[in-house]
Short mmCIF file of N, CA and C in Angstrom, two decimals:
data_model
loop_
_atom_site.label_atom_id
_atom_site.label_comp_id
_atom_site.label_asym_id
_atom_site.label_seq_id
_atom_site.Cartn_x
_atom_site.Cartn_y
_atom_site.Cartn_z
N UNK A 14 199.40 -4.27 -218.80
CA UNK A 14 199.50 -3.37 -219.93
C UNK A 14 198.35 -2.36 -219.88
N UNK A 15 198.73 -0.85 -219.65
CA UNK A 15 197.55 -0.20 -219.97
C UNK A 15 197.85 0.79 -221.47
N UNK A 16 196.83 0.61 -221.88
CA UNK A 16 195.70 1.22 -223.58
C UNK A 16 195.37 2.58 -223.42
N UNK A 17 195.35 3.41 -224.20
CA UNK A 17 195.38 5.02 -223.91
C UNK A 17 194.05 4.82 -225.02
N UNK A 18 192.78 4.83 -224.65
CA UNK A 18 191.86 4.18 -225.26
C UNK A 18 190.90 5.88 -226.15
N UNK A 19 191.36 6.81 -225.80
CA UNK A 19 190.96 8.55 -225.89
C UNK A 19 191.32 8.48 -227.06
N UNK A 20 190.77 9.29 -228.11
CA UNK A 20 191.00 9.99 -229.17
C UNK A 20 191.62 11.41 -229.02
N UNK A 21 192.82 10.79 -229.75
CA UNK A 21 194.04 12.45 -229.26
C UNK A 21 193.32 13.33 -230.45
N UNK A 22 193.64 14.43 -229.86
CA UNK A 22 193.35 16.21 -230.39
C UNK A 22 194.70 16.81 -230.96
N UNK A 23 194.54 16.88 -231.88
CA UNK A 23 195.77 17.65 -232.69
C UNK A 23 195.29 19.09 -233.35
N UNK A 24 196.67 19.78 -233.43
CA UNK A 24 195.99 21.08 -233.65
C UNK A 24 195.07 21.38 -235.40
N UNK A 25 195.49 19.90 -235.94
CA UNK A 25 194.87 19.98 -237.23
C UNK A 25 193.64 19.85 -237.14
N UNK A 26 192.99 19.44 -235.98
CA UNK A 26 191.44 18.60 -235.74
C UNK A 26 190.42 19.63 -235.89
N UNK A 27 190.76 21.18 -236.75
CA UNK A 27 189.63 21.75 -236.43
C UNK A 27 189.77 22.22 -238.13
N UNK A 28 190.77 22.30 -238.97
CA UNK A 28 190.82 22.01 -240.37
C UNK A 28 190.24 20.50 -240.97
N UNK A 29 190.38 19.73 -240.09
CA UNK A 29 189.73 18.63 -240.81
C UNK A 29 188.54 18.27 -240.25
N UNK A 30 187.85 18.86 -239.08
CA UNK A 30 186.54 19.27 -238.82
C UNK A 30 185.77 19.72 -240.41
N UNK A 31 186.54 20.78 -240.48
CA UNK A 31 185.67 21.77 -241.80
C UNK A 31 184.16 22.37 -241.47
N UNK A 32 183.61 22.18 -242.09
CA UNK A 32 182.01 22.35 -242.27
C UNK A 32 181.22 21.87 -241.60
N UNK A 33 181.28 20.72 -240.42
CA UNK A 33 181.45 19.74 -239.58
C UNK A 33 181.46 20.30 -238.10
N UNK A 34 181.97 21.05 -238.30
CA UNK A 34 182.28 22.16 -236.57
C UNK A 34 181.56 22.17 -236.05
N UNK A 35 179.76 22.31 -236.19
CA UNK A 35 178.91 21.99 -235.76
C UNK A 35 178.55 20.83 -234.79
N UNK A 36 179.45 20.21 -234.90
CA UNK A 36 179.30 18.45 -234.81
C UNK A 36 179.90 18.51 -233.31
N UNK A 37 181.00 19.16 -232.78
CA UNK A 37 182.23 19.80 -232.28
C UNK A 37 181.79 20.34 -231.15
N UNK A 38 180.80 20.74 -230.51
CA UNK A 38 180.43 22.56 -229.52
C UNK A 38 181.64 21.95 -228.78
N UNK A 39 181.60 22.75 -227.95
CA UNK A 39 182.90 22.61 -226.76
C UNK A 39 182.65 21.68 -225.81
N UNK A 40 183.46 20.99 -225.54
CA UNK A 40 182.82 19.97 -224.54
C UNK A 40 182.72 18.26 -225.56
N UNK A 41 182.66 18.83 -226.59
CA UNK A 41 181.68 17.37 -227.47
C UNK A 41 183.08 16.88 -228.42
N UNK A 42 184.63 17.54 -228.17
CA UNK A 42 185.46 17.24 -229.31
C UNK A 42 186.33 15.95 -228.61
N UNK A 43 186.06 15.13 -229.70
CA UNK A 43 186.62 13.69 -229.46
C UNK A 43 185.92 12.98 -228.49
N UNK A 44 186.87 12.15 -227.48
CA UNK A 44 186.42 11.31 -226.28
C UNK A 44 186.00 11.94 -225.72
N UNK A 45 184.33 12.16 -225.36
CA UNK A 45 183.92 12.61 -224.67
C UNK A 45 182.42 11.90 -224.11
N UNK A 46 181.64 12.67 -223.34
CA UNK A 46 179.88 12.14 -223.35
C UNK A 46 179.29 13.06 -222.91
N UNK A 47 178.13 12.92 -223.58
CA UNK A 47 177.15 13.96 -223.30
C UNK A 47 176.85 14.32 -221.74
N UNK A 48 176.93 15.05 -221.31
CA UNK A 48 175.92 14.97 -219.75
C UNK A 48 174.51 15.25 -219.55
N UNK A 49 173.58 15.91 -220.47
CA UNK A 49 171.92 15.16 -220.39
C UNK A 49 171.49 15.80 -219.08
N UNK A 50 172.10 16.86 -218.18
CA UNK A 50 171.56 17.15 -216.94
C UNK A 50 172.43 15.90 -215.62
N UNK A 51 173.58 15.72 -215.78
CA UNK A 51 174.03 14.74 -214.71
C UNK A 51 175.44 15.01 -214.85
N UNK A 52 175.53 14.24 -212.87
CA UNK A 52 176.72 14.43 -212.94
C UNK A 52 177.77 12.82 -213.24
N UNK A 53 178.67 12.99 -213.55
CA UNK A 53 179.38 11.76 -213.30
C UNK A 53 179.82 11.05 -212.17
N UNK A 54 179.58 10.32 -211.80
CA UNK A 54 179.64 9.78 -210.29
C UNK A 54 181.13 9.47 -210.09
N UNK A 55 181.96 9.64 -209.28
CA UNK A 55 183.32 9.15 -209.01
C UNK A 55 183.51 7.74 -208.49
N UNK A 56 182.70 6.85 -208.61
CA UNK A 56 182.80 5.69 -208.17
C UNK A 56 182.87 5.29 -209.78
N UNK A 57 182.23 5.78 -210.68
CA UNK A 57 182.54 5.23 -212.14
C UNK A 57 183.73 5.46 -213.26
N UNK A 58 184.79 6.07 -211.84
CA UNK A 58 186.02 6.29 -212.77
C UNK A 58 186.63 5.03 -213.23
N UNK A 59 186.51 4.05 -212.20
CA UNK A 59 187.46 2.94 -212.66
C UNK A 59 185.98 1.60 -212.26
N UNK A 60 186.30 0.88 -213.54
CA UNK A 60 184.91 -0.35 -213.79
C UNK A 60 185.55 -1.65 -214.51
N UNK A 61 185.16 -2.36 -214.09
CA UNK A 61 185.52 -3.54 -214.67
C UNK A 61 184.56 -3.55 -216.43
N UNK A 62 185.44 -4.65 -216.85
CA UNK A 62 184.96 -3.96 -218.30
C UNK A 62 184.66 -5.02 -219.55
N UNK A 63 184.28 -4.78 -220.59
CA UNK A 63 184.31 -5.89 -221.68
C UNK A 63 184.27 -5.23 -222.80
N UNK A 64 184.87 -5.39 -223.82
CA UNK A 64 184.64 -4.97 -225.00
C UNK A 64 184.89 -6.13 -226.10
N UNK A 65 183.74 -6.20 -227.04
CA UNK A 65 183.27 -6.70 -227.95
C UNK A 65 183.78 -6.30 -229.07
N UNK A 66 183.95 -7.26 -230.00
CA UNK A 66 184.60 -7.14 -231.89
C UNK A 66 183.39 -7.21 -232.27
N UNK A 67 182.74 -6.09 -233.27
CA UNK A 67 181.80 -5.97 -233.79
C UNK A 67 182.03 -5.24 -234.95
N UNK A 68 183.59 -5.37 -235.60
CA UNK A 68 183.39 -4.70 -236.79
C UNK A 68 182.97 -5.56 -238.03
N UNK A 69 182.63 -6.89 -237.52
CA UNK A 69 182.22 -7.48 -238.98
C UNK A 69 180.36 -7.14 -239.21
N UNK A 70 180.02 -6.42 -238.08
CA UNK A 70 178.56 -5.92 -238.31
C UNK A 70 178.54 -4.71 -239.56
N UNK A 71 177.92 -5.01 -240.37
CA UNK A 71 177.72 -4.01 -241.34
C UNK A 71 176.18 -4.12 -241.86
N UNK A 72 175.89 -2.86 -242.68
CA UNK A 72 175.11 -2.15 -243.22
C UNK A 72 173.60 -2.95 -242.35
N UNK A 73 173.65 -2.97 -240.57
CA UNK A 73 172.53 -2.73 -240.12
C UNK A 73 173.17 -2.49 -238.54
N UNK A 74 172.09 -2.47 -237.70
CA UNK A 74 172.33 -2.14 -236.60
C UNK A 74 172.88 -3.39 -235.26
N UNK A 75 174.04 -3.08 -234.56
CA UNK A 75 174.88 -4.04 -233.58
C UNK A 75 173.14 -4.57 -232.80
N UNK A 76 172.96 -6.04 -232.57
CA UNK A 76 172.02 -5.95 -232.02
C UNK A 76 172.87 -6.93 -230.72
N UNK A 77 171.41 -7.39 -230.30
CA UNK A 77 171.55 -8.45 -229.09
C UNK A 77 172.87 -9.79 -229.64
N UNK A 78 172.29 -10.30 -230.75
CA UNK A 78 172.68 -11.59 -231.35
C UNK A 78 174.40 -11.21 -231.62
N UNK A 79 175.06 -10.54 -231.58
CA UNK A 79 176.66 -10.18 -231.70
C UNK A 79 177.01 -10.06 -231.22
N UNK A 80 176.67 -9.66 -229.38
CA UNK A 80 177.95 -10.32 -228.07
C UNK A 80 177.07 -11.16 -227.29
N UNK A 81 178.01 -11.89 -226.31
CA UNK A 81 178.07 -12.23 -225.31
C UNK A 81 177.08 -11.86 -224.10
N UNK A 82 176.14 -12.02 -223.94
CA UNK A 82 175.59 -11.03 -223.15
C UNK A 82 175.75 -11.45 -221.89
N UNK A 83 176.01 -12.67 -221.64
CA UNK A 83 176.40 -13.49 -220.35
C UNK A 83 177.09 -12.89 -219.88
N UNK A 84 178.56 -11.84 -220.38
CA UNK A 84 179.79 -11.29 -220.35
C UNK A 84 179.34 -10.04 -219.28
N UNK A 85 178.36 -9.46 -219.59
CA UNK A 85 177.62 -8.19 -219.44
C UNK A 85 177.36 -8.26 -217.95
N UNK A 86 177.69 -7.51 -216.84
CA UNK A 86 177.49 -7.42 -215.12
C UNK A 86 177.36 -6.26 -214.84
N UNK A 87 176.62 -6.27 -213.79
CA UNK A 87 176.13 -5.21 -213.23
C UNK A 87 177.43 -4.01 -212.85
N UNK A 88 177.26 -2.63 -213.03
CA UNK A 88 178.30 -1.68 -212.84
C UNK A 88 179.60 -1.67 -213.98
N UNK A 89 179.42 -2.33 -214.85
CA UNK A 89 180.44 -2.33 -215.73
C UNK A 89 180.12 -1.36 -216.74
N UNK A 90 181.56 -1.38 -217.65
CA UNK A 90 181.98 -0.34 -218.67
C UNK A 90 181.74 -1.38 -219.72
N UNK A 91 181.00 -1.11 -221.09
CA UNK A 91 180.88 -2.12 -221.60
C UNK A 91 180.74 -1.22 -223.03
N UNK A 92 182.19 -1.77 -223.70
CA UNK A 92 182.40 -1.09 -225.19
C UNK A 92 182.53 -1.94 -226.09
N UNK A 93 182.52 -1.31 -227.62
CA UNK A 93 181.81 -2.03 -228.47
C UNK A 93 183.17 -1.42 -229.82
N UNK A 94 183.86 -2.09 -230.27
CA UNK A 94 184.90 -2.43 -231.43
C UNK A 94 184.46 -2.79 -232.59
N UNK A 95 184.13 -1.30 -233.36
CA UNK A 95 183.52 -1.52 -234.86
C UNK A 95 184.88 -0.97 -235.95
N UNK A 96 185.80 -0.27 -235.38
CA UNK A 96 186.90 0.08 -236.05
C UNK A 96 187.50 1.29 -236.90
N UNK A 97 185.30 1.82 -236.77
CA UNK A 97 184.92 2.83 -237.45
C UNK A 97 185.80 4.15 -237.70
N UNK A 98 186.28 4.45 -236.17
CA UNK A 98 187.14 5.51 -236.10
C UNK A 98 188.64 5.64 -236.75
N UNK A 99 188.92 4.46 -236.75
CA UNK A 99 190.15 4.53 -237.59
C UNK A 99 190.13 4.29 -239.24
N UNK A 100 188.90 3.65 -239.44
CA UNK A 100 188.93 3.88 -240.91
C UNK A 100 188.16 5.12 -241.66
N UNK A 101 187.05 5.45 -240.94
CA UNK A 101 186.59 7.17 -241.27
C UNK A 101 187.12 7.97 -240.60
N UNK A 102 187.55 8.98 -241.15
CA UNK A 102 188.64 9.94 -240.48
C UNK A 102 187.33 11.09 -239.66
N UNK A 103 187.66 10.89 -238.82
CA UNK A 103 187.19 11.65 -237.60
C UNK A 103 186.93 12.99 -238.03
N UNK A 104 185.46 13.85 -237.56
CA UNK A 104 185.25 15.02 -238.09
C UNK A 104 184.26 15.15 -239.37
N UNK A 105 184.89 14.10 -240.24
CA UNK A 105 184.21 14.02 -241.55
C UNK A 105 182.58 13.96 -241.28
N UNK A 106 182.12 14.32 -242.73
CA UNK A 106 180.45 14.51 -242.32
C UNK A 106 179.83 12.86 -242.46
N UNK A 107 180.57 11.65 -243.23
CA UNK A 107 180.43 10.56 -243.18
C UNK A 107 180.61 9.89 -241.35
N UNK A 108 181.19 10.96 -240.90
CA UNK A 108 181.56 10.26 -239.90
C UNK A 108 180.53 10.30 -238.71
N UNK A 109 180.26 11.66 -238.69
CA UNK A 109 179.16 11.87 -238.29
C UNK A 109 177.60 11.41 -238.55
N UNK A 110 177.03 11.08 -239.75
CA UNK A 110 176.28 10.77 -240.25
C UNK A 110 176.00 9.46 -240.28
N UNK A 111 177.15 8.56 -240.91
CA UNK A 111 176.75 7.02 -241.69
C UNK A 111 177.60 6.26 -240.52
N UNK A 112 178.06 6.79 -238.86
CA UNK A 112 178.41 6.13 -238.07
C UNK A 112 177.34 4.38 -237.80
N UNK A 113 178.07 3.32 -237.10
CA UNK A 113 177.55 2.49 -236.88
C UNK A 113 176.42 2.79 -235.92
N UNK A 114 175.43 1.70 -235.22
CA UNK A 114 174.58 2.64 -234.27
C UNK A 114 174.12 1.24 -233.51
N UNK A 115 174.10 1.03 -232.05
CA UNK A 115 173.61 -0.32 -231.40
C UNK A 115 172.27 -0.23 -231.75
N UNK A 116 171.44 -1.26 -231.86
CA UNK A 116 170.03 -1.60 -232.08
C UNK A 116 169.36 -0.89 -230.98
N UNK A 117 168.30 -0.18 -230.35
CA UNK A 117 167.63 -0.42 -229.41
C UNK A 117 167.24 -1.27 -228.82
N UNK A 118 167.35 -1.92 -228.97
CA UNK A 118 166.70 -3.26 -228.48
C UNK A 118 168.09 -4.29 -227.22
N UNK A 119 169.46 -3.84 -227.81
CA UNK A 119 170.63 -3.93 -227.51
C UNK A 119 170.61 -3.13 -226.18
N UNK A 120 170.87 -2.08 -226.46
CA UNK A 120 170.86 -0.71 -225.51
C UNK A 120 169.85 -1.21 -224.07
N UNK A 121 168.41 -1.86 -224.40
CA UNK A 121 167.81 -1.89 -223.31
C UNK A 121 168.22 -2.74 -222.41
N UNK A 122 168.87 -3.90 -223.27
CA UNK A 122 169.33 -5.00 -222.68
C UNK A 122 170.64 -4.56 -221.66
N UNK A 123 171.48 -3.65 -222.00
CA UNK A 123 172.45 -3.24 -221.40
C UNK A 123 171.86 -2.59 -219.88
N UNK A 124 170.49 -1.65 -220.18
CA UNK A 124 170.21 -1.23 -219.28
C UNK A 124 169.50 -1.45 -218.54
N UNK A 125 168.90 -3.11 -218.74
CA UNK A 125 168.76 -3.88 -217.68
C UNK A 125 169.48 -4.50 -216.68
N UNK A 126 170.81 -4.87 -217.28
CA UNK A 126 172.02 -5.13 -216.41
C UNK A 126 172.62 -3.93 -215.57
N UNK A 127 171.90 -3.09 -215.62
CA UNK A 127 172.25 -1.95 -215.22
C UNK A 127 173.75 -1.83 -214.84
N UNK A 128 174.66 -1.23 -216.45
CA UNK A 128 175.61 -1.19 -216.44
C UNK A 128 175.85 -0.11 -215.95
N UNK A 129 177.28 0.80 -215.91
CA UNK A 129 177.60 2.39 -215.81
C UNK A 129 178.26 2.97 -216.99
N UNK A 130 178.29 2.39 -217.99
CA UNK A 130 179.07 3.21 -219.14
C UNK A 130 179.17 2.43 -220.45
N UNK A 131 178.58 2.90 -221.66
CA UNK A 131 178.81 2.00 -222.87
C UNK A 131 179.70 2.94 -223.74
N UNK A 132 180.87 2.14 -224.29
CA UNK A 132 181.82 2.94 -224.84
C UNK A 132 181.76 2.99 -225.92
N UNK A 133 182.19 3.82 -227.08
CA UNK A 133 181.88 3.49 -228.75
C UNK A 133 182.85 3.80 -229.41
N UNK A 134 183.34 3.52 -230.50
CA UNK A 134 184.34 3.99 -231.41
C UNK A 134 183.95 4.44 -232.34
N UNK A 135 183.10 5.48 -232.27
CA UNK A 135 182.28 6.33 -233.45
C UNK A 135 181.05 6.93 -232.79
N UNK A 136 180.42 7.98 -233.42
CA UNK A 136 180.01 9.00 -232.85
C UNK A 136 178.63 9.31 -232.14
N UNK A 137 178.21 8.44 -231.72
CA UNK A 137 176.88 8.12 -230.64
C UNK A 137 176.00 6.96 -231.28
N UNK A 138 175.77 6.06 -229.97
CA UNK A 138 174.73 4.96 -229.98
C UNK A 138 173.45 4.75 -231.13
N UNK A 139 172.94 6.30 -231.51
CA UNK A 139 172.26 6.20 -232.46
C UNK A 139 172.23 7.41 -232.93
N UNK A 140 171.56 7.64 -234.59
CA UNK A 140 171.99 8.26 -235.24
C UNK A 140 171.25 9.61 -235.84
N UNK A 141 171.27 10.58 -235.74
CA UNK A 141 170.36 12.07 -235.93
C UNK A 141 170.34 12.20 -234.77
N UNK A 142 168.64 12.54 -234.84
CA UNK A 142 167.49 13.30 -233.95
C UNK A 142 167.72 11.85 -232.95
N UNK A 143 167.51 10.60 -233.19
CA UNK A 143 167.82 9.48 -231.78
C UNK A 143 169.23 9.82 -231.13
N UNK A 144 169.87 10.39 -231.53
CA UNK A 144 171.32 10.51 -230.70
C UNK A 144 170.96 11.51 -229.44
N UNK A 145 170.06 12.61 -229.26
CA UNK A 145 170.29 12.87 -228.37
C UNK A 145 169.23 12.32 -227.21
N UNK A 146 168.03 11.54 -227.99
CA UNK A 146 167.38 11.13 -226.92
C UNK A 146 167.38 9.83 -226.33
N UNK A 147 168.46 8.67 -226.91
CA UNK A 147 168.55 7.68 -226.32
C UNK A 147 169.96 8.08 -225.27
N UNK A 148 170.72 9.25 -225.54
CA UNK A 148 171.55 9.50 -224.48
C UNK A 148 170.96 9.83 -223.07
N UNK A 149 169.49 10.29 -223.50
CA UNK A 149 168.99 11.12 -222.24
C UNK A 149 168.46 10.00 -221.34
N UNK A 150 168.00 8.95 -222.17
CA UNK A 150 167.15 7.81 -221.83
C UNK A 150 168.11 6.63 -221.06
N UNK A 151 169.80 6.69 -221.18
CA UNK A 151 170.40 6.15 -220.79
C UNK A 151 170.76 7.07 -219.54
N UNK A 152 171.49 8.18 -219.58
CA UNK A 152 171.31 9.31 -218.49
C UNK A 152 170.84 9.23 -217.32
N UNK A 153 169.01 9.26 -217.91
CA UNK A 153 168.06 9.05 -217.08
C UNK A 153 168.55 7.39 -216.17
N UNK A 154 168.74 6.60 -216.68
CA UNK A 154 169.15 5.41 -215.50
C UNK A 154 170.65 5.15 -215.39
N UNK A 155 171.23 6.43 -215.13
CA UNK A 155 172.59 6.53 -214.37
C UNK A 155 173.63 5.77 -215.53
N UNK A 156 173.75 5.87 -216.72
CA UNK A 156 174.79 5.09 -217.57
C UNK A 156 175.18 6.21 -218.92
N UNK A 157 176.06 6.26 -218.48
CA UNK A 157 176.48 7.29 -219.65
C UNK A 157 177.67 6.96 -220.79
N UNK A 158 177.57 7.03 -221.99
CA UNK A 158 177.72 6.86 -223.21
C UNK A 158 179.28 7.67 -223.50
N UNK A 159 179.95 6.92 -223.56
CA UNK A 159 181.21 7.75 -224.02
C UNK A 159 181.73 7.15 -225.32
N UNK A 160 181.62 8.25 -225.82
CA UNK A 160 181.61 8.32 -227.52
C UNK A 160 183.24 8.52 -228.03
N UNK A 161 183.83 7.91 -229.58
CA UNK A 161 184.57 8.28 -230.33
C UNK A 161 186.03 8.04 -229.27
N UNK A 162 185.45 6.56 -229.12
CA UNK A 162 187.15 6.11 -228.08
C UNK A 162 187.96 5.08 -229.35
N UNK A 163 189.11 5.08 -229.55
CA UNK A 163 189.55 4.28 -230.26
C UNK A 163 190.80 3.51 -229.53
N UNK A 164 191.45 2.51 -230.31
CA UNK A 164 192.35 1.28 -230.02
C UNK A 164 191.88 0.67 -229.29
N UNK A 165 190.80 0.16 -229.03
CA UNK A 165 189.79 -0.73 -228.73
C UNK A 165 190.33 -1.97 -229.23
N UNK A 166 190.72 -2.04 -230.47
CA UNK A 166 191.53 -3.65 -230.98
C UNK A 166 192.24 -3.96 -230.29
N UNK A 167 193.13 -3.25 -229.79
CA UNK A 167 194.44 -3.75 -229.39
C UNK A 167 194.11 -4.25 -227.79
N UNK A 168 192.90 -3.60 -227.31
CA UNK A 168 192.51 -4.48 -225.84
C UNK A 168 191.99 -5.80 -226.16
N UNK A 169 191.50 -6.26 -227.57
CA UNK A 169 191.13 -7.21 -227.78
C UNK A 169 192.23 -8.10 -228.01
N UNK A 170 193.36 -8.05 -228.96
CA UNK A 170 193.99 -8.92 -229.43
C UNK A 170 193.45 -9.97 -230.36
N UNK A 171 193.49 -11.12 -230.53
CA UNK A 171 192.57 -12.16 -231.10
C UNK A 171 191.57 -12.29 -230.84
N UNK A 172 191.20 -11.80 -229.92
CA UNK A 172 189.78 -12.88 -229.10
C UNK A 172 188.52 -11.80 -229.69
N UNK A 173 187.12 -12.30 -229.59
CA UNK A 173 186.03 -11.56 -230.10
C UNK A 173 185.03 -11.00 -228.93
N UNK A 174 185.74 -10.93 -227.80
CA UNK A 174 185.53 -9.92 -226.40
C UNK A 174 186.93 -10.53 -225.82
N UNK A 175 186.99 -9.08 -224.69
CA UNK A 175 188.48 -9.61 -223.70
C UNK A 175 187.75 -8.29 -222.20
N UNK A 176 187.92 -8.84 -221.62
CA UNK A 176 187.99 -8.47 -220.09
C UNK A 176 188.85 -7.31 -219.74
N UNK A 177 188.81 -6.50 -219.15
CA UNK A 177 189.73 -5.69 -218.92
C UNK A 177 189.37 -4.01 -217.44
N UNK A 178 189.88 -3.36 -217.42
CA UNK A 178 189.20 -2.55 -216.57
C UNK A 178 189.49 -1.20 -217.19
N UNK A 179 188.54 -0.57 -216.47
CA UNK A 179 188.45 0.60 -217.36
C UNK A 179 188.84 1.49 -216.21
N UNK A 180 189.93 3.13 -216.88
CA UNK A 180 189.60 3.57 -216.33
C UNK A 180 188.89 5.35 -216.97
N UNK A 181 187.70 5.92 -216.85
CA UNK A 181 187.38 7.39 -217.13
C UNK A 181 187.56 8.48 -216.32
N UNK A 182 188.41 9.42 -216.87
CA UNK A 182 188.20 10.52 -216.28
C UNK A 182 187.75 12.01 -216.83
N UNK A 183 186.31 12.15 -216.61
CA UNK A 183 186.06 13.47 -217.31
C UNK A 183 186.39 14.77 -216.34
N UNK A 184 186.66 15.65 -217.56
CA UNK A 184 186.76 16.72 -217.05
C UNK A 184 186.22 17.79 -216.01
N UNK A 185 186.53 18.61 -215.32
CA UNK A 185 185.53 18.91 -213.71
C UNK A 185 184.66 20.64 -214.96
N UNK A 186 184.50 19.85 -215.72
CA UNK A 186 183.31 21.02 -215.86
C UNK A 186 182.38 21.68 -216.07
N UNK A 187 181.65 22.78 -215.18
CA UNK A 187 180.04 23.01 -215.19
C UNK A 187 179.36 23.60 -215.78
N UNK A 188 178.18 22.81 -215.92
CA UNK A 188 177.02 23.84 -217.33
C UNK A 188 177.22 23.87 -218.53
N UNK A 189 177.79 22.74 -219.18
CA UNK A 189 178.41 22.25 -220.21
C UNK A 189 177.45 20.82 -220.75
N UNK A 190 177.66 20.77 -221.99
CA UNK A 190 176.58 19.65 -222.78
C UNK A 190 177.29 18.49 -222.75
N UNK A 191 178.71 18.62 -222.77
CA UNK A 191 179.64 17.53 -223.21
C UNK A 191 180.73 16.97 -221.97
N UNK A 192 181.35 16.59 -221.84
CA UNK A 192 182.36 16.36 -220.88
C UNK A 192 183.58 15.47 -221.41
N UNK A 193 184.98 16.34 -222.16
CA UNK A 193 186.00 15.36 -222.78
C UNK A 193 186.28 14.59 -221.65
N UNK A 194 187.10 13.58 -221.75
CA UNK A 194 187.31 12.97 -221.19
C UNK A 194 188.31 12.02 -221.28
N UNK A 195 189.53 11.10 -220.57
CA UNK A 195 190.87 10.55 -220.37
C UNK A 195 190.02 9.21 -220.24
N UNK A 196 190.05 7.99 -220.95
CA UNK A 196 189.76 6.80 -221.23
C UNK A 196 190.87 5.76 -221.20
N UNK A 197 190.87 4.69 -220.25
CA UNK A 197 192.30 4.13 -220.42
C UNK A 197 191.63 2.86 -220.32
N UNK A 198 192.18 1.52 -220.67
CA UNK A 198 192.02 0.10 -220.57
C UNK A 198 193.22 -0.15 -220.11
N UNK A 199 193.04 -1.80 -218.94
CA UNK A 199 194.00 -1.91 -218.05
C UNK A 199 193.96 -3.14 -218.36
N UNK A 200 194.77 -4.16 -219.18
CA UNK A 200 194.64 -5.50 -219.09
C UNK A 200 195.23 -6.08 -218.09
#
C-alpha cells in the first residue's frame, strides 16, 4: 500500500493563507524543506522509515521519553504524527505560531543516529526565531527537515510507530530557500 503523505495545494490555499502569506515565500508552500545552503542528495529519495504517534503530546515539547528510540537507524526518514495539520487548518496564523515543536534535546538525539530526514505534520521542528536555526544546525549534518506532511495516521494504523519506507522527491530548483516536495509512504 502506498500513502500520498504531501500536503495537496488547492487553488483556495492562498485565500486561506490571508495575512499569513508571509509564512508562504515560494518554495516554502506546503510539503516542503528548507535548503539552508544544500543540496538534496539523491540517494535520500527513497529511506527506510518510522513514524511515531505523538499526538497525545500536548502543551510541551515531543521529547526523547515519547518514541522508541531503539526504532531510530542510521540513514533513515524518521517522522513524527501529532495530527496537527489536520486539525489546524493550514495557513492559519495559529498554525504557524502555536505549531507542536520536538524538544532539542530530541533533535540531537536524532542527529546522533545520524539520520537523513525528520518529517513533521506541522510547520517546523521549532518555533519563531529557533525555526530557522535548528534547520541550519540539522542542514549543517546532512539531515533535512521536511515540514507540513500529513496522513501520517493512516501509515500508522493502530500501532504507536509502524515501519515503512519513504519515498521524497523535491523539486530540481536553484537559489531558492525552500524546496516543495512529493512525499510518499510505502507499507
Amino acid at each position: 500500500m502506498i500513502v500520498d503523505i504531501t500536503f495537496k495545494i488547492t487553488q483556495n490555499i492562498f485565500t486561506d493563507i490571508g495575512c499569513n502569506e508571509d509564512k508562504v515565500l515560494p518554495g516554502h508552500l506546503g510539503t516542503h524543506f528548507d535548503v539552508m545552503d544544500k543540496e538534496f542528495p539523491l540517494q535520500y529519495t527513497e529511506r527506510k522509515a518510522v513514524v511515531f504517534d505523538v499526538s497525545a503530546v500536548c502543551e510541551r515539547d515531543i521529547g526523547i521519553k515519547d518514541i522508541d528510540l531503539t526504532q531510530v537507524k542510521n540513514d533513515m526518514f524518521v517522522a513524527f504524527s501529532t495530527g496537527f495539520i489536520e486539525k489546524e487548518k493550514y495557513g492559519s496564523k495559529k498554525y504557524f505560531k502555536e505549531h507542536p515543536q520536538l524538544s532539542n534535546d530530541l533533535i540531537e538525539k536524532l542527529l546522533e543516529r545520524k539520520i537523513s530526514i525528520i518529517g513533521i505534520d506541522f510547520a517546523g521542528v521549532r518555533r519563531g526565531p529557533e525555526h530557522q536555526i535548528k534547520d541550519q544546525h540539522c542542514a549543517d549534518r546532512n539531515v533535512f527537515i521536511v515540514e507540513n506532511l500529513c496522513n501520517l495516521k493512516s501509515l500508522l494504523g493502530n500501532e504507536s510507530s509502524r515501519a515503512f519506507t519513504a519515498n521524497t522527491y523535491p523539486m530540481n530548483y536553484s537559489g531558492v530557500t525552500g524546496l516543495p516536495c512529493r512525499v510518499t509512504g510505502r507499507l
